[in-house]
Coordinates of C-alpha atoms in Angstrom, one line a residue:
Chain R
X1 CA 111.5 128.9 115.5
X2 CA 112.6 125.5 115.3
X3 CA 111.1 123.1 112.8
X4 CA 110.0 119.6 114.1
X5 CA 108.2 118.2 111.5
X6 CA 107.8 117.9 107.9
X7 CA 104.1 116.4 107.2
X8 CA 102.5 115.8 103.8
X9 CA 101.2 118.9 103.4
X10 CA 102.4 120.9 106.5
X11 CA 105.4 122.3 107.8
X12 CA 105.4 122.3 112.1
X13 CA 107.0 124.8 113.9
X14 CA 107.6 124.7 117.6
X15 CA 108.2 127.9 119.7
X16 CA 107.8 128.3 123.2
X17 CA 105.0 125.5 123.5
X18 CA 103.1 126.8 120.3
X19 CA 102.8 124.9 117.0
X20 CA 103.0 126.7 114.3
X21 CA 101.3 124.4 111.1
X22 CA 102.0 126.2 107.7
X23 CA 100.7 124.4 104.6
X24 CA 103.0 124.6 101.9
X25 CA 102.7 125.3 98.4
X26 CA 102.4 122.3 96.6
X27 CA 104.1 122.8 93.0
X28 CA 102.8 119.6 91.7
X29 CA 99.9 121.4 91.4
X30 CA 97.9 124.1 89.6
X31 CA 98.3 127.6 91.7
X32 CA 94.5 127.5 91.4
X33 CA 93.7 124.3 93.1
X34 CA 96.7 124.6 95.6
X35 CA 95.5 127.8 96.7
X36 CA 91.4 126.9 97.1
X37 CA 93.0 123.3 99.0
X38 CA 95.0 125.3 101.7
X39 CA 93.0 127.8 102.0
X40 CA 89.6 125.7 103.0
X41 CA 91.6 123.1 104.9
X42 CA 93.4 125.7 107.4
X43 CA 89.7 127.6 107.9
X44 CA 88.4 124.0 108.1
X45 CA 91.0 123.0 110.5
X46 CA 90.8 125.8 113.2
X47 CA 86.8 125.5 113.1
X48 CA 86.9 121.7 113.1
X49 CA 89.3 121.7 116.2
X50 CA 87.4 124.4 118.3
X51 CA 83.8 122.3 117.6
X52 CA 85.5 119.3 118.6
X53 CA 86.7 120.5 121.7
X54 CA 83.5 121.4 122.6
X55 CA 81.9 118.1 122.0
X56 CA 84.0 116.6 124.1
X57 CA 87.5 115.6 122.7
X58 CA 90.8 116.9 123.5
X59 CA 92.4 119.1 120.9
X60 CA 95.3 121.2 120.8
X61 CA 93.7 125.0 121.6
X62 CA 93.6 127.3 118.5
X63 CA 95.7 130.7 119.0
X64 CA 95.5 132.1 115.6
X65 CA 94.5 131.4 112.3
X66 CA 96.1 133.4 109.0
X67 CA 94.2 132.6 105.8
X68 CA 96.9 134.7 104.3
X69 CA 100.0 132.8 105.4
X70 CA 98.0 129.4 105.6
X71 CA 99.5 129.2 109.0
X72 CA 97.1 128.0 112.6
X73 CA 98.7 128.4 115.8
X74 CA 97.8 126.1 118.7
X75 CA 98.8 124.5 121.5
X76 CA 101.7 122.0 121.7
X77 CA 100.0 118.6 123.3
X78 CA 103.8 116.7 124.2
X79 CA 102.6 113.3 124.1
X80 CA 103.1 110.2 121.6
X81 CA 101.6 109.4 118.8
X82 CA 99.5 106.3 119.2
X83 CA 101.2 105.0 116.3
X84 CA 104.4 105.1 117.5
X85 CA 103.3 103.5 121.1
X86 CA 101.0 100.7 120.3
X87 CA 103.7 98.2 120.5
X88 CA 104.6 98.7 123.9
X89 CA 100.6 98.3 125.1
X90 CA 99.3 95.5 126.8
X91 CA 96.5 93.8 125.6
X92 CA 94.5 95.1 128.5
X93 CA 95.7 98.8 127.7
X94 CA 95.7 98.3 123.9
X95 CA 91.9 97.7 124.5
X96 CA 91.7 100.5 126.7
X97 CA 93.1 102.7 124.3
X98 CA 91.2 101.7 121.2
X99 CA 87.9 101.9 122.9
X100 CA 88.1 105.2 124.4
X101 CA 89.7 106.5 120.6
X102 CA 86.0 105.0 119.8
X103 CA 84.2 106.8 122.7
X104 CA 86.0 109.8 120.9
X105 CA 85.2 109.0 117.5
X106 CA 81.6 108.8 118.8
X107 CA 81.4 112.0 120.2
X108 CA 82.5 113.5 117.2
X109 CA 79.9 111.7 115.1
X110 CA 76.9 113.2 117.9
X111 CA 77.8 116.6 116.5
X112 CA 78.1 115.3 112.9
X113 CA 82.0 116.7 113.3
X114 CA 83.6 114.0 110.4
X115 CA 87.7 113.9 111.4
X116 CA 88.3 112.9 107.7
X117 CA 91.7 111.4 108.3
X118 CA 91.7 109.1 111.6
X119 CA 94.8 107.5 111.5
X120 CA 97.2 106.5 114.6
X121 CA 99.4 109.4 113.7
X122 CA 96.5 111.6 114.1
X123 CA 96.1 110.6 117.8
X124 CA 98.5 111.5 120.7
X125 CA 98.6 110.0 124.2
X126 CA 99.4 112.3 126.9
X127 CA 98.6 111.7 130.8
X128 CA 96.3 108.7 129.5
X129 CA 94.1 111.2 127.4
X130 CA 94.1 110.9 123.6
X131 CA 94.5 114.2 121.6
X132 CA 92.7 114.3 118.3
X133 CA 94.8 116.9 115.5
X134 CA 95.0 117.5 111.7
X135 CA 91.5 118.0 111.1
X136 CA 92.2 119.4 107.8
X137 CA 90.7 116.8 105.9
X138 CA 87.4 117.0 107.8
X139 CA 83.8 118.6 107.6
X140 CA 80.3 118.6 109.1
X141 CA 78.2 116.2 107.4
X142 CA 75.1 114.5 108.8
X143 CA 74.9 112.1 106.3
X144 CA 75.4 108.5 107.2
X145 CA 77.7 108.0 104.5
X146 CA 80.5 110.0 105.4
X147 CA 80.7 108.8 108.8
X148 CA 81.3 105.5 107.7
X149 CA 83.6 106.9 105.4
X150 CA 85.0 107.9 108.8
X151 CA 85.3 104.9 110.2
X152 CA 86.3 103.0 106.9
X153 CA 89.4 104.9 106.8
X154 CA 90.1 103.9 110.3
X155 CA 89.7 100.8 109.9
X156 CA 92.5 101.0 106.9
X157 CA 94.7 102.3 108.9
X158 CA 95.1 99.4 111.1
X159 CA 95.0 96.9 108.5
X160 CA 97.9 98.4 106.9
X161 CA 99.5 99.8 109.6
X162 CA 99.0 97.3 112.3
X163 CA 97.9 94.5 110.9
X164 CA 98.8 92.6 114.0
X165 CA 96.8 94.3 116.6
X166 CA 93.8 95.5 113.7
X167 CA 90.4 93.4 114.7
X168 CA 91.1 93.3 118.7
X169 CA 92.1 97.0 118.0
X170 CA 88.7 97.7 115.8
X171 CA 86.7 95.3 117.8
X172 CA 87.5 97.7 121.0
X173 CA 87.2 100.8 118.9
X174 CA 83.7 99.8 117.8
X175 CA 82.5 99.4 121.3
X176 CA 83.6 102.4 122.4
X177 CA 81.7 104.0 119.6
X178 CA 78.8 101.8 120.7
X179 CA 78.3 102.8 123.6
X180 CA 79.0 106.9 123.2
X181 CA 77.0 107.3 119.9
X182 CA 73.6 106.4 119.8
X183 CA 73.2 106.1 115.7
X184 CA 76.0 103.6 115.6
X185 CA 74.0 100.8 114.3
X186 CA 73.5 102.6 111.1
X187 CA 76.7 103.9 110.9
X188 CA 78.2 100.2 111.4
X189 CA 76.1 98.7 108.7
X190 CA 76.8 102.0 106.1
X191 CA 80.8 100.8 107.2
X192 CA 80.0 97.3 105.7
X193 CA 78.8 98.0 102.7
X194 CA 80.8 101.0 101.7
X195 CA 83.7 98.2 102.0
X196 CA 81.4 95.9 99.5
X197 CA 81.0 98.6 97.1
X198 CA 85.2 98.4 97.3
X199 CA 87.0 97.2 94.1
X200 CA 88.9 94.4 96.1
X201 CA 86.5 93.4 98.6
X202 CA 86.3 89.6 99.2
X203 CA 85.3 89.2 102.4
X204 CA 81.6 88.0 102.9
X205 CA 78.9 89.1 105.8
Chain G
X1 CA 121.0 76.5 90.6
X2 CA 119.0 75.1 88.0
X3 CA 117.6 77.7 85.3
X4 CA 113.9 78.2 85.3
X5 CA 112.5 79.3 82.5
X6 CA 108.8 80.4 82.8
X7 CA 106.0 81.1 80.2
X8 CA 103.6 83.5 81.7
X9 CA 100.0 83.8 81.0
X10 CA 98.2 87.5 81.7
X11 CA 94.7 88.1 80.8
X12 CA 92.9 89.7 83.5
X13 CA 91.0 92.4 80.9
X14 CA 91.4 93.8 77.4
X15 CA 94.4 92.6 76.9
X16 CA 95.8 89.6 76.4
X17 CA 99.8 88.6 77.0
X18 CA 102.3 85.8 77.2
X19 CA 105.8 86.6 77.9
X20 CA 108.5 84.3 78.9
X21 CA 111.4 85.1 81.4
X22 CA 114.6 82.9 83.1
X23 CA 115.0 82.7 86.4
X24 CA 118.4 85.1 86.3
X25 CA 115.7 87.6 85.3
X26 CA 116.0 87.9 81.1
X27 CA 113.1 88.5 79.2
X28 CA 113.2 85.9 76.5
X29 CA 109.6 87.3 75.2
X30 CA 106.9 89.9 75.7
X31 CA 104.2 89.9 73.1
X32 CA 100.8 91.2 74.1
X33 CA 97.5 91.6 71.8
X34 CA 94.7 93.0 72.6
X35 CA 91.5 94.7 70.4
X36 CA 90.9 98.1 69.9
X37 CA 88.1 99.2 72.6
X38 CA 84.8 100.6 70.7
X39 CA 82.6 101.2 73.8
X40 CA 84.4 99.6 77.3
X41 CA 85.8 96.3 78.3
X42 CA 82.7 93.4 77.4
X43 CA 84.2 91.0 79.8
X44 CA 82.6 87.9 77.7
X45 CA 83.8 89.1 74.3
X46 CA 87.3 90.0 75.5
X47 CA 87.7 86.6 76.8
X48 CA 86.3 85.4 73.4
X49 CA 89.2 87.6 71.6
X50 CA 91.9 86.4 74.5
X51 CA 90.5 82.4 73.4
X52 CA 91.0 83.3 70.0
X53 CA 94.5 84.4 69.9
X54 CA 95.8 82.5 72.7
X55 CA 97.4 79.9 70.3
X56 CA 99.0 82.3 68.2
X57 CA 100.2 84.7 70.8
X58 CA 102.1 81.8 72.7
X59 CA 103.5 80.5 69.4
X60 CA 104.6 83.6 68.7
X61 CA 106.3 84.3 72.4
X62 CA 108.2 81.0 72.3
X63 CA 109.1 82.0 68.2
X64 CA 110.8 85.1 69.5
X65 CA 112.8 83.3 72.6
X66 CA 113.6 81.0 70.2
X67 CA 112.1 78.3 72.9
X68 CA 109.6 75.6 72.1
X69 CA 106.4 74.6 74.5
X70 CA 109.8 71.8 76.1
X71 CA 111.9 74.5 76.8
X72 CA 109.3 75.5 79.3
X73 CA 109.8 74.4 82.9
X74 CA 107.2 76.4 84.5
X75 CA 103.9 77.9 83.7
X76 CA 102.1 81.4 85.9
X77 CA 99.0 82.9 84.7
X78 CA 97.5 85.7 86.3
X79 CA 95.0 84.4 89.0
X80 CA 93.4 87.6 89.6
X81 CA 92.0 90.8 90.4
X82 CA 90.2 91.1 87.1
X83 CA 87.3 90.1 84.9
X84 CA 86.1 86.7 85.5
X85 CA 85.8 85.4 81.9
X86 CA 89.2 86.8 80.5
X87 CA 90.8 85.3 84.1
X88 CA 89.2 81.8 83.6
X89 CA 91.0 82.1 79.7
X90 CA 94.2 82.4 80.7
X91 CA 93.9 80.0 83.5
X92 CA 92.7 77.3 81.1
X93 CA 95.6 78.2 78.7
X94 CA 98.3 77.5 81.9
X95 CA 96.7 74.9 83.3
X96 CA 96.8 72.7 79.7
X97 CA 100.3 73.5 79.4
X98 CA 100.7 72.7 82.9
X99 CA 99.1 69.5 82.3
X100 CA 100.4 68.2 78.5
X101 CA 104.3 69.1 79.7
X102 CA 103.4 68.1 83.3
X103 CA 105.1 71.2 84.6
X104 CA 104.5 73.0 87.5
X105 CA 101.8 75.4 87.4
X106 CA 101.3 79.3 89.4
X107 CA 98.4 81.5 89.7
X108 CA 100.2 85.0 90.3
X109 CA 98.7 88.3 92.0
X110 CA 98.2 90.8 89.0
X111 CA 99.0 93.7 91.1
X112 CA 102.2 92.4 92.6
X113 CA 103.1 91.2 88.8
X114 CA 103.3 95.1 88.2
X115 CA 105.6 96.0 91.0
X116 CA 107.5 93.2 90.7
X117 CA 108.7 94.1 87.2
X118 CA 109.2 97.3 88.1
X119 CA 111.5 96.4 90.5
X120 CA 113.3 93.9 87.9
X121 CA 113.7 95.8 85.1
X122 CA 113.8 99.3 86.4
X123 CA 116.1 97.9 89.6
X124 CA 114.4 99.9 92.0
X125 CA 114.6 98.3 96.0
X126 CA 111.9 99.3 98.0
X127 CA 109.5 101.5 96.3
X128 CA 106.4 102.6 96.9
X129 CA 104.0 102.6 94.4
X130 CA 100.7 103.9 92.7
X131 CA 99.4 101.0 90.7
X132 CA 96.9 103.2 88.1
X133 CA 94.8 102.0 85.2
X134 CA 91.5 101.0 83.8
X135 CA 90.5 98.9 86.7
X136 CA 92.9 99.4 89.5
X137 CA 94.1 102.1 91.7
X138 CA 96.3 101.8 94.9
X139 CA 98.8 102.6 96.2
X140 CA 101.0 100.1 97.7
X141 CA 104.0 99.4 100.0
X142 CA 106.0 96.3 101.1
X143 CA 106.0 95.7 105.4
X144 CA 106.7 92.9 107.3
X145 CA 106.4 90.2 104.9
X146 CA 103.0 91.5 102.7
X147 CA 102.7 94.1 100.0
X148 CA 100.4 96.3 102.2
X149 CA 97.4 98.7 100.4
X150 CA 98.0 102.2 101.7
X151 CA 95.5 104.1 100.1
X152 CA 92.8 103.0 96.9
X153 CA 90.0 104.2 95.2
X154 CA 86.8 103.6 97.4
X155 CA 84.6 103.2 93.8
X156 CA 85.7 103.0 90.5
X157 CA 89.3 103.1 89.3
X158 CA 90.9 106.6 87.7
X159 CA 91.6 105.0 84.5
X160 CA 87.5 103.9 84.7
X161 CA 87.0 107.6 85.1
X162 CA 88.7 108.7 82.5
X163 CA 88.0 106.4 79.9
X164 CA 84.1 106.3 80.6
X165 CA 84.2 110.3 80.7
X166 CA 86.1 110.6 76.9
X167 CA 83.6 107.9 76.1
X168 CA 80.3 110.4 77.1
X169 CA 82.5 113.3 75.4
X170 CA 82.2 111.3 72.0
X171 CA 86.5 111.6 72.1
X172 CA 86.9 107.3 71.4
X173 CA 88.5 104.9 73.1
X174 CA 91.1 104.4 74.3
X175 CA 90.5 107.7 76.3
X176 CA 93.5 108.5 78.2
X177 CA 95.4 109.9 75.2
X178 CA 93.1 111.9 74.1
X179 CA 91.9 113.6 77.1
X180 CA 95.5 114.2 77.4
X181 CA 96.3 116.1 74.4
X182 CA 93.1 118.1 74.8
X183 CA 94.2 119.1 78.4
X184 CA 97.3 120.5 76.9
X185 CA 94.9 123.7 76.0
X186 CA 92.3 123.7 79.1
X187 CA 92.0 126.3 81.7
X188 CA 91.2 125.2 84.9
X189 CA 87.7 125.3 86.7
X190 CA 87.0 123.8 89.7
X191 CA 85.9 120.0 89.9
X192 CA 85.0 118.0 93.3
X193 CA 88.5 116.6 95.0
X194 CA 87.8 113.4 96.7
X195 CA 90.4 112.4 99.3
X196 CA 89.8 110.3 102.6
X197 CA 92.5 109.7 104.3
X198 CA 95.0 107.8 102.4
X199 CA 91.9 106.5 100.0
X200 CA 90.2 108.1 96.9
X201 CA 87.0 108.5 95.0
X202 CA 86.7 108.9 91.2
X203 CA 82.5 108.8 90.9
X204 CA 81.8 111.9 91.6
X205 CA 84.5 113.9 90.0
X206 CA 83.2 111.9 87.0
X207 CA 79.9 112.8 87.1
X208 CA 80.4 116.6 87.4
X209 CA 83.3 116.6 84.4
X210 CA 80.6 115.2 82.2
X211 CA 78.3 117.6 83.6
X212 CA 80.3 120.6 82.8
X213 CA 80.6 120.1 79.0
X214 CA 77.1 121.4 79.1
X215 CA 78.6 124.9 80.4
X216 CA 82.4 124.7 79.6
X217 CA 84.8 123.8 76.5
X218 CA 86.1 120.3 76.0
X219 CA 89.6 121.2 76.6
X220 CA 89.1 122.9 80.3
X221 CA 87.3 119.9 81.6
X222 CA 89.8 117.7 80.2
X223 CA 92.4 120.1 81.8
X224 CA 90.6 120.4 85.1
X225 CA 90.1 116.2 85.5
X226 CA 93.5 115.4 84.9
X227 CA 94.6 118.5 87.4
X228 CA 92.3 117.4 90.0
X229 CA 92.6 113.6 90.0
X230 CA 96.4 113.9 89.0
X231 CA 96.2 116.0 92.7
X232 CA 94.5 113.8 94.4
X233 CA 96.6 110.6 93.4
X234 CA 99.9 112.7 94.3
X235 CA 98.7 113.7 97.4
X236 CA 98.1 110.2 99.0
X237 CA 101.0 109.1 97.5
X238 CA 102.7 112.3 99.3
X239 CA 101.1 110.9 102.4
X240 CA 101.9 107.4 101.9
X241 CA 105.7 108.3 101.7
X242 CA 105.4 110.4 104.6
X243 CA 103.7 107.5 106.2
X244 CA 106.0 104.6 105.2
X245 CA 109.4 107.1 104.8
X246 CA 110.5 105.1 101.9
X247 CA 112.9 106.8 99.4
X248 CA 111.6 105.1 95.6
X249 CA 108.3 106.2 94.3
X250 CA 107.4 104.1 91.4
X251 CA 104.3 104.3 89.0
X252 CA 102.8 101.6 87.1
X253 CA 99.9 100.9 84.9
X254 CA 98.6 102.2 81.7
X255 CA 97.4 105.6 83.4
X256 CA 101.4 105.7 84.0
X257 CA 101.9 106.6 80.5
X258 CA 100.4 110.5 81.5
X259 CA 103.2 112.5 81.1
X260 CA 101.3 115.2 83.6
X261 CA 101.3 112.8 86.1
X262 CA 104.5 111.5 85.8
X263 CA 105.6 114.8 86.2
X264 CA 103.3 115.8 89.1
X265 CA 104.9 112.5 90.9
X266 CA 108.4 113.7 89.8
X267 CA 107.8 116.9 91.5
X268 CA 106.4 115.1 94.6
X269 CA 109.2 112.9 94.8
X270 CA 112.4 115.2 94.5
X271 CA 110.8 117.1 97.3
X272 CA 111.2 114.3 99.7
X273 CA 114.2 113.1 98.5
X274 CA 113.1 110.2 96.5
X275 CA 113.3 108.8 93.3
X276 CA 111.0 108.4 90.9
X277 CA 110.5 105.5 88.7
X278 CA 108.2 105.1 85.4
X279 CA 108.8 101.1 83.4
X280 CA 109.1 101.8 79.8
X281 CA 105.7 101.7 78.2
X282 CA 106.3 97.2 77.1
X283 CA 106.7 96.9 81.0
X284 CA 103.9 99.8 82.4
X285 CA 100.9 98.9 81.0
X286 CA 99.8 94.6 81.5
X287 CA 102.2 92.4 79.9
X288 CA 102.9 88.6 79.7
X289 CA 106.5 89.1 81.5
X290 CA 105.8 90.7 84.8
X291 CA 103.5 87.3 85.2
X292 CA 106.3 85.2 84.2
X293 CA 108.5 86.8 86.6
X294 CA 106.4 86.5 89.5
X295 CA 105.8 82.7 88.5
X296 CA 109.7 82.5 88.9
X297 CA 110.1 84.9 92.2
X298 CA 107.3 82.5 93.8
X299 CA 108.6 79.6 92.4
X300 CA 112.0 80.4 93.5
X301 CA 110.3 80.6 97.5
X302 CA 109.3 77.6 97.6
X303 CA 105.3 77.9 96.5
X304 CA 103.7 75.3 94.8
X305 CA 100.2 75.0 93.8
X306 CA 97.9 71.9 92.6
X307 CA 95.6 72.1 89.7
X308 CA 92.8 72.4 92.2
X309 CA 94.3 75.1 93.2
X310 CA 94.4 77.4 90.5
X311 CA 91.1 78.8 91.0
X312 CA 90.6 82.4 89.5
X313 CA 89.7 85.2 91.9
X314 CA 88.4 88.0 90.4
X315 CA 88.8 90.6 93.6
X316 CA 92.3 89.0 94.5
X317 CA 93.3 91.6 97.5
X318 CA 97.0 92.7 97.1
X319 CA 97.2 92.2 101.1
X320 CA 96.4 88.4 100.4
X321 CA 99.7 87.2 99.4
X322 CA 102.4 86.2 101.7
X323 CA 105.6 87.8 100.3
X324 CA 108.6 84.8 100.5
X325 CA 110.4 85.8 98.2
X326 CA 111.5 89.4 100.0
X327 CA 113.5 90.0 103.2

């Protein structure tokens, strides 16, 4: 098997169109705590992935799951990361593409399905669909909070990451989300002032 | 080029600091004071304490460079993030000096202050870095012209955490140290780990550590906060270099005097092939240099700022500041 990535927290194997994903042992940390954080994230992961694919958004397909090894198997989606692509968008498709990440996003929040990480690395365009992966960090949570949590991460991302593109990109995004997810309103305003609570927040509504 | 020598102001909490570098980069002084903490930062007394000394500690900065107030050619306080009382002190300090001498006068980026002395004294590139201590926690990483905020606490700061948990533990202040040696002799039980994304929360941790003495010795919950929050700052810094694939991890701020999370970073770091960079302690923790030397770097770009506009600002975003002074 050939290894094709080297995550944070993962090692990717690809065979055959299958992805193997093995979390490594961390040894910056205790065996106790390493152990409990694979473990829950890789049972997370494969649940998160198959609930998501039912609501609506494309994920790889789970094959296996080993809460031994740490390892899932799924499939292989060969596509681009969004991250790596955005620059060569259009404004029209950049729009495109943001607001059907937030049609996405939305679906996920109808089923109370939080991704936990959404980041442009996260996302990968194949055929025009967008792929959803590394649900690891995720869980189900009703609560208001941790949806814009959700978003609030997002939204990081591209000021970070693509500063340049970030409020057209989150301005699509949003009414994408708008318009799949019926709660949004509260979930918008939760967004707003989780960022207030922030220690550097300076921006005013 | 002409030499620049620059008396910097920092007072953006407890402590108070003037240090006083050259534009080729020599620190001429460093002298910081601040008092003893009994029970948390009160911002209106520490400015009191920073007014106080703030004679004295600049004589005594220009007494060890050997310098007098003429020598000076430019003056940089630090402008923010911080307490707004301690801020307005130093800024009243710089901008009299900037006034009497009729110098030229700049309000610096705390944060940036930190890296940026890192990178002087420890002559590290392009690192990335976690920026911990009693109010602040980020981690940061220079692109395309800004020092961009990868990941940050979404509440309160880890050195907030720790401090205000040793504080409900009856251990004193400060509280880093000594939940430090007590973890030495901890086991480990399990404590709420907080990551989203590349961003972290410290509350809740906090709340169930002090809720755990009730059940559990002192040492294993001082054992089990460092493990955990130690974790979780290591692991978005993992992801932040994965993110960014830079090769220098740096860490900075008084939390960066842990030796357990030094060593969790060093671990981190040699896995991916980076370095790993700690300032010695005069240089980690806030100092009156590292503002000096960002006066200079900003200086040096081509910045200049009017009395007017050396406004404090107490949530000064890292993001803010245009970075002229790096390729």
């Amino acid at each position: 098997m050939e290894r094709i990535g080297k995550g944070a927290e993962a090692d990717i194997y690809l065979e055959d169109s299958t992805i193997l994903k093995e979390r490594i042992k961390k040894p910056y940390r205790i065996k106790e705590l390493d152990l409990n954080l694979r473990k829950t994230r890789t049972k997370r992961e494969a649940r998160l992935i198959s609930l998501a694919r039912r609501a609506g958004v494309p994920t790889p397909f789970i094959r296996d799951v080993d809460n031994q090894k740490m390892t899932l198997e799924m499939s292989y989606i060969e596509g681009e990361q969004i991250k790596k692509i955005i620059e060569k968008f259009s404004e029209e498709k950049r729009y495109k593409i943001f607001k059907d990440i937030g049609i996405l996003v939305g679906k996920l929040h109808s089923k109370d399905i939080i991704h936990g990480d959404l980041t442009t690395s996260n996302m990968i365009l194949k055929n025009d669909k967008i792929y959803f992966i590394d649900f690891g960090l995720g869980e189900i949570n009703n609560n208001i909070e941790a949806k814009g949590v959700d978003l609030l991460v997002f939204k990081k991302t591209l000021h970070a990451t693509h500063h340049k593109y970030e409020k057209e990109c989150f301005k699509a995004f949003l009414d994408g989300y708008t318009s799949e997810y019926k709660d949004h309103s509260e979930v918008i305003n939760r967004l707003h002032i989780i960022e207030r609570r922030g220690r550097y927040f300076t921006e005013r509504f | 080029m002409i030499r620049v020598i620059c008396l910097g102001i920092e007072g953006t909490a407890q402590k108070l600091g003037v240090g006083i570098v050259d534009s080729s980069g020599k620190i001429l002084a460093n002298i910081t004071k601040y008092q003893p903490l009994v029970a948390g930062i009160h911002p209106r007394e520490a400015a009191q304490h920073h007014a106080e000394h703030m004679k004295d500690v600049i004589k005594k900065s220009l007494q060890k460079s050997k310098l007098t107030l003429d020598d000076i050619t430019l003056v940089a306080f630090s402008k923010g993030p911080g307490l707004g009382p301690c801020l307005r002190v130093a800024a009243i300090a710089a901008r009299t000096i900037a006034l009497i001498k009729k110098i030229p006068i700049i309000g610096v980026n705390h944060c940036i202050a930190h890296i940026e002395i890192g990178r002087l004294i420890n002559r590290v590139e392009d690192p990335l870095t976690l920026y911990v201590s009693g109010g602040n926690t980020q981690v940061i990483a220079f692109d395309e012209g800004r020092y961009r905020v990868f990941g940050e606490t979404l509440d309160i700061a880890i050195g907030n955490c720790i401090d205000q948990f040793a504080r409900t533990a009856n251990l004193g202040s400060p509280g880093g140290p000594k939940v430090e040696k007590l973890a030495l002799n901890g086991k480990y039980i399990p404590l709420p780990y907080v990551v989203k994304g590349m961003d972290l929360s410290f509350s809740g941790i906090y709340t169930a550590a002090v809720d755990s003495l009730k059940h559990h010795k002192i040492e294993d919950v001082c054992f089990s906060l460092q493990e955990t929050a130690f974790s979780m700052l290591t692991e978005v810094t993992e992801r932040a270099l994965a993110h960014t694939e830079k090769d220098e991890v740096m860490l900075v701020g008084g939390v960066g005097a842990n030796k357990r999370l030094q060593e969790m970073l060093r671990t981190m770091s040699g896995e991916h092939g980076a370095t790993f960079t700690v300032p010695q302690p005069e240089f980690l923790g806030d100092n009156g240099a590292m503002i000096a030397w960002l006066g200079i770097l900003m200086y040096s770009s081509g910045e200049k700022q009017s009395i007017e506009e050396t406004n404090v600002k107490q949530r000064f975003r890292t993001d803010e500041v245009i970075v002229k002074w790096r390729e």
